[in-house]
């Protein structure tokens, strides 16, 4: 168990970051901080994936000097998955921030509980 | 009196909620840590993920796709459909942000560029960005067109290109910037690039699925004009990303948050 | 390869292209283009289904020149194609049925965005239905997250925005859990493709390697998808999000998007993990317990609502619980019953939301039961559709809901669960559903209240209730009655709206009466 933890230290850090992100998301009522928490969660998953692709002592998967042997390079698949994931989290973050801007214009607060309370108290027909 | 009890009840609830959250996160952490200890060892070539799929990408990739950068070959050729979905995510995000923030007047976007005219008296900023912005743009273009040869490609190059556009708009903000980098132009470029991407990808998926050849040779690996459809796809992706970043940045520059 | 198989690729690409072009179009043109694309999608899915039925088996479609583990691939079997057909049809009808509300709720400049988002939604849902690759599934789930949130936020006002925010946060938490689960599964098996994954997970279960990561990944995936489809403890976002959206968006969200995630859950359990593995990992009882809790909680809360859209949303929570019970049974029959109920509920709930939109328009845009009083006289077409949908939800014979209840009960026999317990849950859900829907039906059939007049007596309501049961689909609005001082004038409808409602009613009755071929297709496909 301890040996496994020490050996997989990237995974351990990723998992800890994941939980830090989750805690940030749950414990903060401020929407911007919640989005920061979500970004930490996303980043931790990318770290986790990146660690899965690494093979000790091998180079990045860009063919150099015509050496096209699988023994020389690391696994390119996680890198591609991370690239896709990063673009997705950029898009989602942009959308969340735009939504937060609109909510702030409407309710002049960033506190989600307060916003939900104000929205519930508002009259039905706007 | 009532509000006071209500308040204290709220506080008690929020303390309870926080404690519950902390407890939940600790439980999650311990479960995930146990899992992390049992995962395949870090950096071991014998792990399950190092199977025949990455071997084929590396060993056959240059011959099959013509790309030296295996990651580019993988995301644009082998798993091209995922990346098509990813470009669509970007496009959808821009549209969603436009729908949320482009509220007031018809030309809010161009008005914003117009407003920036006042902040352009900074001679140093203008002088420096006159030199630097084209250089950044050139570097972005370099990263995009060399996507199949070196690390980088449409996504990273597009982000660099987009940053030079932002710098240009922020430091100049003149009518000239408005003329070139207006909302309509960005929208046209983005739509055209995504349509181009969809048509190229649709063509190659259709031909591949029906067992025909696309008629585009992979070329000699290592040359700038090689790798078949990867180069045009990278350019399309680069344009989409650059316009996306630029539109998002300009739209967000309006909002103020205390 | 027969050319008809390419319709799979075209039915995904066409809505996407149409969505991209819609950004530059005026709302009217965008709407027409979108509707044409959706209609073409229905035709293509129907052709695919006919092809697969005549060929006798499904096929794998390579997305590019490279075969399966190296490139992307899609799989179209009977289940997938049937779902694609149903989803395209309901999408088209929801967009047509809610057109008047879109024109009112969304400001003119933004209406193109509504059609753009619905096009991308359909493309993403079809990709998730067909895909054979977990990561492709994740990418398109994110498209659904963005578009679904965006069509809620398009409606003007603060409530939709606040509802979108809580939906977005919960959705993103679900996505993060799902992505972590996919990463863990990739690291212990080395595959992302469904058939390969299924083989290597089988081998891992045999050898006992990586047992803990496999269990954790299953849990993370179930929790992630569970959050996205509003399974009981994670349902808090759903009622507001579905109730405050515009009519079309409500019926798409409640009818299709939730179902898409549930279908993904079915596919993951049946194809990736295989039913034996799922049973030995002990997922079934957990799903059943949460399903029962969600069913009871959702129905009881729905009974207490006095706002028709909120009531319909809470009823969705309870139906999600119901489908999860069927999935949790863990047998093939249970999965088939779940898939049938996915279709049945998609048809019934989108019809209910569309009809509720019509009734609300006829009642001065108020959603409370009081305002809806007498709406059947002002808008007989919508009332007929609403009553028909209510009967389907309660599970009256001849309607789709009855068949899915029958099959869930039948599927519970011979599983590890006491079938008497499952049967009693089915009975309780029928009673609770009746208690949800009949107050609304009674309200819309009742006489409109005079200004300062008294409410109809309880007996009148009860007789109305009985009447509703007897006449079923045919609304009894023709009955002559002394008209009180009506608060709102009767409304006229566009012919397209009435045709849509008629098509909805036909689909619901059709699913109830000719359920056998549909079930045969589903059972063959699982």
PDB file of C-alpha atoms in Angstrom, chain B residues 28 31-32 34-35 38-41 47-54 56-57 64-65 77-86 88-96 98-100 102-106 183 187-188 190-192 194-195 198-199 201-212, chain C residues 1-3 6 9-10 12-13 16-17 19-21 23-24 61-67 69-72 74 107 109-110 113 116-117 120 127 131 133-137 139-140 142-143 146-147 150 153-154 156 161 177 180 184 186-192 196 210 212-214 216-217 220:
ATOM      1  CA  UNK B  28     -13.601  10.414  -1.336  1.00  0.00           C
ATOM      2  CA  UNK B  31     -11.086   5.869  -1.417  1.00  0.00           C
ATOM      3  CA  UNK B  32      -9.193   7.475  -4.283  1.00  0.00           C
ATOM      4  CA  UNK B  34      -6.454   3.413  -1.934  1.00  0.00           C
ATOM      5  CA  UNK B  35      -7.289   3.203  -5.629  1.00  0.00           C
ATOM      6  CA  UNK B  38      -3.471  -0.207  -6.605  1.00  0.00           C
ATOM      7  CA  UNK B  39      -3.140   1.349 -10.070  1.00  0.00           C
ATOM      8  CA  UNK B  40      -0.506   0.123 -12.544  1.00  0.00           C
ATOM      9  CA  UNK B  41       2.958   1.402 -11.524  1.00  0.00           C
ATOM     10  CA  UNK B  47       1.355  -1.319 -18.198  1.00  0.00           C
ATOM     11  CA  UNK B  48      -1.954  -2.279 -19.808  1.00  0.00           C
ATOM     12  CA  UNK B  49      -2.213   1.083 -21.566  1.00  0.00           C
ATOM     13  CA  UNK B  50       0.979   0.467 -23.543  1.00  0.00           C
ATOM     14  CA  UNK B  51      -0.609  -2.046 -25.877  1.00  0.00           C
ATOM     15  CA  UNK B  52      -0.804  -2.474 -29.634  1.00  0.00           C
ATOM     16  CA  UNK B  53      -2.643   0.811 -30.218  1.00  0.00           C
ATOM     17  CA  UNK B  54       0.159   3.278 -29.294  1.00  0.00           C
ATOM     18  CA  UNK B  56       0.856   1.122 -34.204  1.00  0.00           C
ATOM     19  CA  UNK B  57       0.475   4.895 -33.933  1.00  0.00           C
ATOM     20  CA  UNK B  64       0.067   6.002 -42.845  1.00  0.00           C
ATOM     21  CA  UNK B  65      -0.552   9.678 -42.201  1.00  0.00           C
ATOM     22  CA  UNK B  77      -6.391  11.414 -38.450  1.00  0.00           C
ATOM     23  CA  UNK B  78      -6.872   8.291 -36.328  1.00  0.00           C
ATOM     24  CA  UNK B  79      -9.312   9.721 -33.786  1.00  0.00           C
ATOM     25  CA  UNK B  80     -10.432  12.593 -35.992  1.00  0.00           C
ATOM     26  CA  UNK B  81     -14.068  12.395 -35.016  1.00  0.00           C
ATOM     27  CA  UNK B  82     -13.300  13.250 -31.379  1.00  0.00           C
ATOM     28  CA  UNK B  83     -11.417  16.339 -32.469  1.00  0.00           C
ATOM     29  CA  UNK B  84     -14.256  17.345 -34.751  1.00  0.00           C
ATOM     30  CA  UNK B  85     -16.537  17.155 -31.722  1.00  0.00           C
ATOM     31  CA  UNK B  86     -14.024  19.242 -29.800  1.00  0.00           C
ATOM     32  CA  UNK B  88     -17.819  21.942 -32.225  1.00  0.00           C
ATOM     33  CA  UNK B  89     -17.578  22.388 -28.434  1.00  0.00           C
ATOM     34  CA  UNK B  90     -15.559  25.571 -29.018  1.00  0.00           C
ATOM     35  CA  UNK B  91     -18.050  26.843 -31.581  1.00  0.00           C
ATOM     36  CA  UNK B  92     -21.004  26.065 -29.317  1.00  0.00           C
ATOM     37  CA  UNK B  93     -19.272  27.804 -26.405  1.00  0.00           C
ATOM     38  CA  UNK B  94     -18.750  30.966 -28.445  1.00  0.00           C
ATOM     39  CA  UNK B  95     -22.377  30.915 -29.549  1.00  0.00           C
ATOM     40  CA  UNK B  96     -23.561  30.370 -25.981  1.00  0.00           C
ATOM     41  CA  UNK B  98     -22.610  35.474 -27.549  1.00  0.00           C
ATOM     42  CA  UNK B  99     -26.205  34.642 -26.702  1.00  0.00           C
ATOM     43  CA  UNK B 100     -25.598  35.570 -23.065  1.00  0.00           C
ATOM     44  CA  UNK B 102     -24.396  40.277 -26.629  1.00  0.00           C
ATOM     45  CA  UNK B 103     -27.537  41.672 -25.137  1.00  0.00           C
ATOM     46  CA  UNK B 104     -27.913  45.359 -25.529  1.00  0.00           C
ATOM     47  CA  UNK B 105     -27.451  47.017 -28.845  1.00  0.00           C
ATOM     48  CA  UNK B 106     -27.091  45.370 -32.196  1.00  0.00           C
ATOM     49  CA  UNK B 183     -17.609  40.664 -35.136  1.00  0.00           C
ATOM     50  CA  UNK B 187     -17.994  35.137 -37.398  1.00  0.00           C
ATOM     51  CA  UNK B 188     -17.479  34.608 -41.130  1.00  0.00           C
ATOM     52  CA  UNK B 190     -15.072  30.953 -37.839  1.00  0.00           C
ATOM     53  CA  UNK B 191     -18.091  29.624 -39.739  1.00  0.00           C
ATOM     54  CA  UNK B 192     -16.074  29.111 -42.904  1.00  0.00           C
ATOM     55  CA  UNK B 194     -15.655  25.008 -39.203  1.00  0.00           C
ATOM     56  CA  UNK B 195     -17.556  24.255 -42.416  1.00  0.00           C
ATOM     57  CA  UNK B 198     -16.598  19.455 -41.358  1.00  0.00           C
ATOM     58  CA  UNK B 199     -16.446  18.977 -45.114  1.00  0.00           C
ATOM     59  CA  UNK B 201     -13.506  15.411 -42.154  1.00  0.00           C
ATOM     60  CA  UNK B 202     -16.847  14.274 -43.548  1.00  0.00           C
ATOM     61  CA  UNK B 203     -15.185  13.504 -46.887  1.00  0.00           C
ATOM     62  CA  UNK B 204     -12.362  11.499 -45.326  1.00  0.00           C
ATOM     63  CA  UNK B 205     -14.717   9.629 -42.966  1.00  0.00           C
ATOM     64  CA  UNK B 206     -17.091   8.845 -45.822  1.00  0.00           C
ATOM     65  CA  UNK B 207     -14.318   7.606 -48.092  1.00  0.00           C
ATOM     66  CA  UNK B 208     -12.634   5.653 -45.293  1.00  0.00           C
ATOM     67  CA  UNK B 209     -15.845   3.964 -44.210  1.00  0.00           C
ATOM     68  CA  UNK B 210     -16.715   2.923 -47.742  1.00  0.00           C
ATOM     69  CA  UNK B 211     -13.238   1.595 -48.349  1.00  0.00           C
ATOM     70  CA  UNK B 212     -12.201   4.159 -50.955  1.00  0.00           C
TER      71      UNK B 212
ATOM     72  CA  UNK C   1     -21.042  -1.750 -48.137  1.00  0.00           C
ATOM     73  CA  UNK C   2     -24.680  -0.746 -48.815  1.00  0.00           C
ATOM     74  CA  UNK C   3     -24.995   2.986 -49.285  1.00  0.00           C
ATOM     75  CA  UNK C   6     -23.754   6.049 -44.669  1.00  0.00           C
ATOM     76  CA  UNK C   9     -22.648   9.498 -40.656  1.00  0.00           C
ATOM     77  CA  UNK C  10     -24.988  11.878 -42.501  1.00  0.00           C
ATOM     78  CA  UNK C  12     -24.804  13.249 -37.351  1.00  0.00           C
ATOM     79  CA  UNK C  13     -23.119  15.620 -39.794  1.00  0.00           C
ATOM     80  CA  UNK C  16     -24.032  19.918 -37.154  1.00  0.00           C
ATOM     81  CA  UNK C  17     -23.630  21.672 -40.497  1.00  0.00           C
ATOM     82  CA  UNK C  19     -26.127  24.404 -36.636  1.00  0.00           C
ATOM     83  CA  UNK C  20     -22.945  26.031 -37.944  1.00  0.00           C
ATOM     84  CA  UNK C  21     -24.835  27.774 -40.748  1.00  0.00           C
ATOM     85  CA  UNK C  23     -25.258  31.367 -36.678  1.00  0.00           C
ATOM     86  CA  UNK C  24     -25.372  33.557 -39.789  1.00  0.00           C
ATOM     87  CA  UNK C  61     -19.331   1.945 -39.097  1.00  0.00           C
ATOM     88  CA  UNK C  62     -15.699   3.056 -39.289  1.00  0.00           C
ATOM     89  CA  UNK C  63     -15.292   6.811 -38.851  1.00  0.00           C
ATOM     90  CA  UNK C  64     -12.330   7.096 -41.189  1.00  0.00           C
ATOM     91  CA  UNK C  65      -9.847   4.870 -42.935  1.00  0.00           C
ATOM     92  CA  UNK C  66      -8.547   3.103 -39.835  1.00  0.00           C
ATOM     93  CA  UNK C  67     -10.260   0.095 -38.238  1.00  0.00           C
ATOM     94  CA  UNK C  69      -9.039   0.049 -31.945  1.00  0.00           C
ATOM     95  CA  UNK C  70      -7.015   2.635 -33.879  1.00  0.00           C
ATOM     96  CA  UNK C  71      -9.728   4.879 -35.239  1.00  0.00           C
ATOM     97  CA  UNK C  72     -13.205   5.894 -34.060  1.00  0.00           C
ATOM     98  CA  UNK C  74     -19.890   3.731 -34.442  1.00  0.00           C
ATOM     99  CA  UNK C 107     -35.802  37.943 -27.806  1.00  0.00           C
ATOM    100  CA  UNK C 109     -32.068  38.483 -32.083  1.00  0.00           C
ATOM    101  CA  UNK C 110     -31.355  35.384 -30.036  1.00  0.00           C
ATOM    102  CA  UNK C 113     -29.247  30.637 -31.256  1.00  0.00           C
ATOM    103  CA  UNK C 116     -28.477  26.435 -33.512  1.00  0.00           C
ATOM    104  CA  UNK C 117     -28.358  24.846 -30.052  1.00  0.00           C
ATOM    105  CA  UNK C 120     -26.115  20.632 -32.071  1.00  0.00           C
ATOM    106  CA  UNK C 127     -23.381  10.553 -31.524  1.00  0.00           C
ATOM    107  CA  UNK C 131     -20.741   5.718 -30.425  1.00  0.00           C
ATOM    108  CA  UNK C 133     -15.951   4.685 -27.804  1.00  0.00           C
ATOM    109  CA  UNK C 134     -16.095   6.041 -24.258  1.00  0.00           C
ATOM    110  CA  UNK C 135     -14.039   9.147 -24.903  1.00  0.00           C
ATOM    111  CA  UNK C 136     -16.108  10.161 -27.931  1.00  0.00           C
ATOM    112  CA  UNK C 137     -19.063   9.788 -25.605  1.00  0.00           C
ATOM    113  CA  UNK C 139     -16.760  14.846 -25.788  1.00  0.00           C
ATOM    114  CA  UNK C 140     -20.368  14.792 -26.976  1.00  0.00           C
ATOM    115  CA  UNK C 142     -19.896  18.113 -22.999  1.00  0.00           C
ATOM    116  CA  UNK C 143     -21.618  19.458 -26.130  1.00  0.00           C
ATOM    117  CA  UNK C 146     -23.230  23.423 -23.029  1.00  0.00           C
ATOM    118  CA  UNK C 147     -26.200  23.390 -25.391  1.00  0.00           C
ATOM    119  CA  UNK C 150     -27.679  27.484 -23.118  1.00  0.00           C
ATOM    120  CA  UNK C 153     -30.568  30.532 -20.315  1.00  0.00           C
ATOM    121  CA  UNK C 154     -31.947  31.843 -23.620  1.00  0.00           C
ATOM    122  CA  UNK C 156     -35.318  36.116 -20.643  1.00  0.00           C
ATOM    123  CA  UNK C 161     -30.369  32.146 -15.377  1.00  0.00           C
ATOM    124  CA  UNK C 177     -16.411  12.246 -12.213  1.00  0.00           C
ATOM    125  CA  UNK C 180     -11.882  10.466 -13.987  1.00  0.00           C
ATOM    126  CA  UNK C 184      -9.019   5.028 -14.493  1.00  0.00           C
ATOM    127  CA  UNK C 186      -8.144   3.430 -19.544  1.00  0.00           C
ATOM    128  CA  UNK C 187      -5.207   3.017 -17.192  1.00  0.00           C
ATOM    129  CA  UNK C 188      -6.217  -0.469 -16.043  1.00  0.00           C
ATOM    130  CA  UNK C 189      -7.392  -1.856 -19.384  1.00  0.00           C
ATOM    131  CA  UNK C 190      -5.617   0.234 -22.022  1.00  0.00           C
ATOM    132  CA  UNK C 191      -8.759   0.519 -24.135  1.00  0.00           C
ATOM    133  CA  UNK C 192     -11.445   3.058 -24.840  1.00  0.00           C
ATOM    134  CA  UNK C 196     -12.215  -4.365 -26.319  1.00  0.00           C
ATOM    135  CA  UNK C 210      -6.996  -4.234 -10.308  1.00  0.00           C
ATOM    136  CA  UNK C 212     -10.307  -1.969  -6.378  1.00  0.00           C
ATOM    137  CA  UNK C 213      -9.714   0.492  -9.260  1.00  0.00           C
ATOM    138  CA  UNK C 214     -12.420  -1.276 -11.252  1.00  0.00           C
ATOM    139  CA  UNK C 216     -14.021   2.703  -7.856  1.00  0.00           C
ATOM    140  CA  UNK C 217     -14.302   3.452 -11.575  1.00  0.00           C
ATOM    141  CA  UNK C 220     -17.469   7.108 -10.211  1.00  0.00           C
TER     142      UNK C 220
END
